Amino acid sequence: MRNFLSNDFSKCLVFTLLAFFLSESVYAQTKRISGRVVDGQNEPLPGAGVKAKSSAAVTSTGVDGEFSLDVPVNETAIIVSFIGFTNKEVDIQGKTNVLITMAPDNQSLKEVVVVGYGTQRREAVTGSVATIGGETLRDVPAANISQALQGRLPGVELSQTSSQPGAGMQIRVRGTRSLSAENDPLVVLDGIPFAGTIGDINPNDIKSIDILKDASATAIYGSRGANGVVLVTTNRGQQGQKAKLSYNSFFGPKTLFSKYPMMNGQEFAALRAAAGNLYTNSPDESNDVSTDWQDLFYQTGRVMSHDLGVSGGTEQGGYNFNLGYFEDEGVVPTQQFTRYSLRGSLDQGVGKYVKLGFTTNNSYNFTEGSNVGLYGILAISPLANPYNEDGTLKRTVRYSGADESWLYTRDVLNNVSDRWLNETKALATYNSIYGEVKIPGVEGLKYRLNLGLNYRQSNNGSFTGVGINSTNPDTKSSAALNTSFTTDWTVENLLTYDRTFAEKHQINVVGLYSAQETRLTNANASGVNFPTDQFQYYNLGQAGEEMRVGSGLTEYGLLSWMGRVMYSYDNRYMFSATLRTDGSSRLAPGNKWHTYPAVSVGWNISREAFMKDFTSINQLKLRAGFGQTSNQAIRPYSTLGRLGTRPYNFGNSTYATGYYVTELPSASLGWEYSKTLNLGLDFGFLDNRLSGTVEYYKTNTEDILLGQGLPATTGAGSQTVNIGKTQNKGIELSLNGVILDNVGGWTWEAGVNFFGNRNKIVGLADGSTRDENNWWFVGHPVNVIYDYEKTGLWQEGDPHLSVLEPGGKPGMIKVKYTGAYNENGVPVRAIGAADRQIIEIDPDFQGGFNTRVAYKGFDLSAVGIFKSGGILNSTLYGSSGYLNLLTARRGNVKVDYWTPENTDAKYPNPAGPRSGDGPKYGSTMGYFDASYVKVRTITLGYNFQESKWMGKTGIDRFRVYFTAQNPFVLFSPYHKESGMDPETNSFGNENAAVAYGENLRRILTQGTNAPATRSFLLGLNLTF
């Protein structure tokens, strides 16, 4: 793989050195005027026209808003024009460099979006791009950008996979395409593909986030952009900007949104009786005791954020530096996430043709307490007394006869925090350096080198002291340490030509050659029985037994060529075409390279002459795009096959390790392809007081990268091959409105977005239509549940109970029967495995909403999300979580169960038939309608107006605000029954007593993870 990249890397460096030695040239009888064109927020305006007032000299600004123009030496002024802004005449007498700030004529057209290797005016975009600004993003105070993005952009689904402090969210852009390869979008930080985790990025450093959703937009990033691209742009200093010092902070308590709805002592005793007293009271239990174990367990957490930044600029450059601290302490004792961040950027022009700059993003994250789960507390009988006769806390409690649990309350956990711990320390630095040269003599042509150098180190250490988390006080101590080191470099060579001809023909051409390599090394060690608990996980060599050591190395790389042309005529007709070739080290020889195209067009109807009389229509643009992307995001070395090890012993003293094939080589493994059609309409009415976008897309994915199971006769378990097909299609709608526009000092704005994705598997291996082991079925979504479908409870006198459920009883769960009936209408067989149903869990549609009302210095805003339809899989209520067994062996959720006196109940008869430890068909008790409306934040703020005291202290901006996070949930069947937050909080193979296997990890559930929380924050924004 090194040979795959080394020669090309050398070529990159040679090309770079040649470009930087280009000489400058000058012309007689002219002078050169350079400058930058920005809007009122110092954002660059690419494509702005710059014309000499009294001559034919004309040019346009590049993607960074900069320009150079040779004008006669006696020229006195230049005229700058930009669609949506008022033309501006600028005096250039005695000047060679100018900063030009344009005044908007129409607010909706001035927005500039990042489209990958450049920017475009929103009006000129032909692909599907969703954008959110940093200030808007921070309406939701959050640990990371994924939490802040939830519900803000159409087509971007963010699902909670953990509710622990600092946890990120699963991001899906327009659905799930692949079955076993990655479905995560590419994250690009300041132009360089991001090799870290979402939690490494401080949301307060972000200027904007642009999400590329269709193939015509993502193709420029090649195979890495197959699942969408998240472009994160951080704050930078602006040329000519005076120095500013800013401080932003918020802090406040974190409390429970709700407890897990467990039975109290009286209810639990009644359940035990209803179940037929299968379990009797232990010596620690009594029917007159009712212990709320959660009251003894939870604590009040806190959230805190502090950011201090300085930014400014010179005549030819700008700088921005920021120092951040974030702390998120959970309600579960010892769970906490802490992040320290340091970010800096510098841009500097050197002479007329050269510009240099760098960006550095550094973070240190500390995550604690993931070893503490809730099942051990929730499962204890509420009839058990936690205290000894002298009032001290018991070490263990016994319940349900023979069961016994180690007792960990918040006091216990705080006391043993140095003897029972799990902590991850991650240090990361993400750096990009660029050099840019304007080619002398060719206006609009420039070369740019981007160099990304990234390093991330993660250390996870865990330790359990003697007798901790065990009913046996003499259980030996254990410890483990896992370390990983990731280095990543990217070199990108860009040649850009950006010109405007005759003030109507705008053309932008980009050529790219890039190379990227990632190297990951990891090591792990563990042991048991340490001489002292003081060692924790820092002295593993002293383990008395079971010492284990392992390590690994992974390398992979990517080479790419790309070309893109964007053309606009008179801001009415737009065209964009991209062609990219990628070569991946992960794929088989002969299949490493692939070339794929993308094209998109746009028609700005509102600019046509026949629309002049429709004064209420400010923007009306049709867009269409089609393109191909590909995916190579499988485990490196999948083409080579894999070996497993197995120990053997020969007698009492001879040992050996054997190797066997677990996965066959894949000599022809190639690319996974996706072809996407996108149609869009952008509109704005009534001076853009009502604006929005509606889009339709369809993506067909073929040659899916999938691990195919093999028959035992092959001697191997699987082989990674290109098989299968999927399809995603959907509709997205976003609306934004200004309801009141400074009416008597009042302003009211609102926005909403809806999107619905329809996903299905089109083909599987060998033409089969079902894979029941992995829950994949042709014609159905990738994510489904394959189980029985509950239709109610059997009641006394219901027909066919004895036929469908031999040995069944009234009150047991009734499930759907799909078999035949005889001529008398009687089922011909009992219910069995053939009656399992394919239950689709994806929502019908989902989205988000926001609103803001302002009066003078006050503002009130709210942000929310919603989901309609789909299935929430709650292992808390399903029998696999072992908290709804209905036997009163373990703590039980509070449910309305069937008895002869309560036949209208939802849950089955505790004395009914059982399957294993729970009721027959007990898994069906955990399936709920996933609909909900959730208000994420409500914020009340006040901006102090300019005053003498602010002027004297040098304060430019002074804002205070109060935010309630996660205040309430509406229209949720699950919340109505449980009182809990209806969002998922776990992967399918986590946080349940009997969880799904690794192959069903993709099925998100609500399990016994950290409970949902509610925070009340006081915030401050200061700028000097």
mmCIF file of C-alpha atoms in Angstrom, residues 9 94 137 141 227 249 254 272 572 715 757 834 849 861 913 970 987:
data_model
loop_
_atom_site.group_PDB
_atom_site.id
_atom_site.type_symbol
_atom_site.label_atom_id
_atom_site.label_comp_id
_atom_site.label_asym_id
_atom_site.label_seq_id
_atom_site.Cartn_x
_atom_site.Cartn_y
_atom_site.Cartn_z
ATOM 1 C CA PHE A 9 3.107 11.783 -3.057
ATOM 2 C CA GLY A 94 -3.724 56.393 -4.045
ATOM 3 C CA LEU A 137 -26.514 25.953 15.379
ATOM 4 C CA PRO A 141 -26.284 24.260 23.533
ATOM 5 C CA ASN A 227 -23.201 8.679 2.127
ATOM 6 C CA SER A 249 -20.346 30.824 28.400
ATOM 7 C CA LYS A 254 -28.784 18.725 34.798
ATOM 8 C CA ARG A 272 -45.693 -11.728 42.748
ATOM 9 C CA ARG A 572 -30.503 32.453 -15.144
ATOM 10 C CA GLY A 715 -14.196 -24.590 5.942
ATOM 11 C CA ASN A 757 -37.394 8.440 3.203
ATOM 12 C CA ALA A 834 -43.891 -19.287 10.061
ATOM 13 C CA PHE A 849 -39.209 23.350 13.690
ATOM 14 C CA SER A 861 -36.931 31.231 20.714
ATOM 15 C CA PRO A 913 -47.616 -19.559 29.551
ATOM 16 C CA LEU A 970 -46.042 15.872 23.257
ATOM 17 C CA PHE A 987 -27.468 0.118 19.656
#
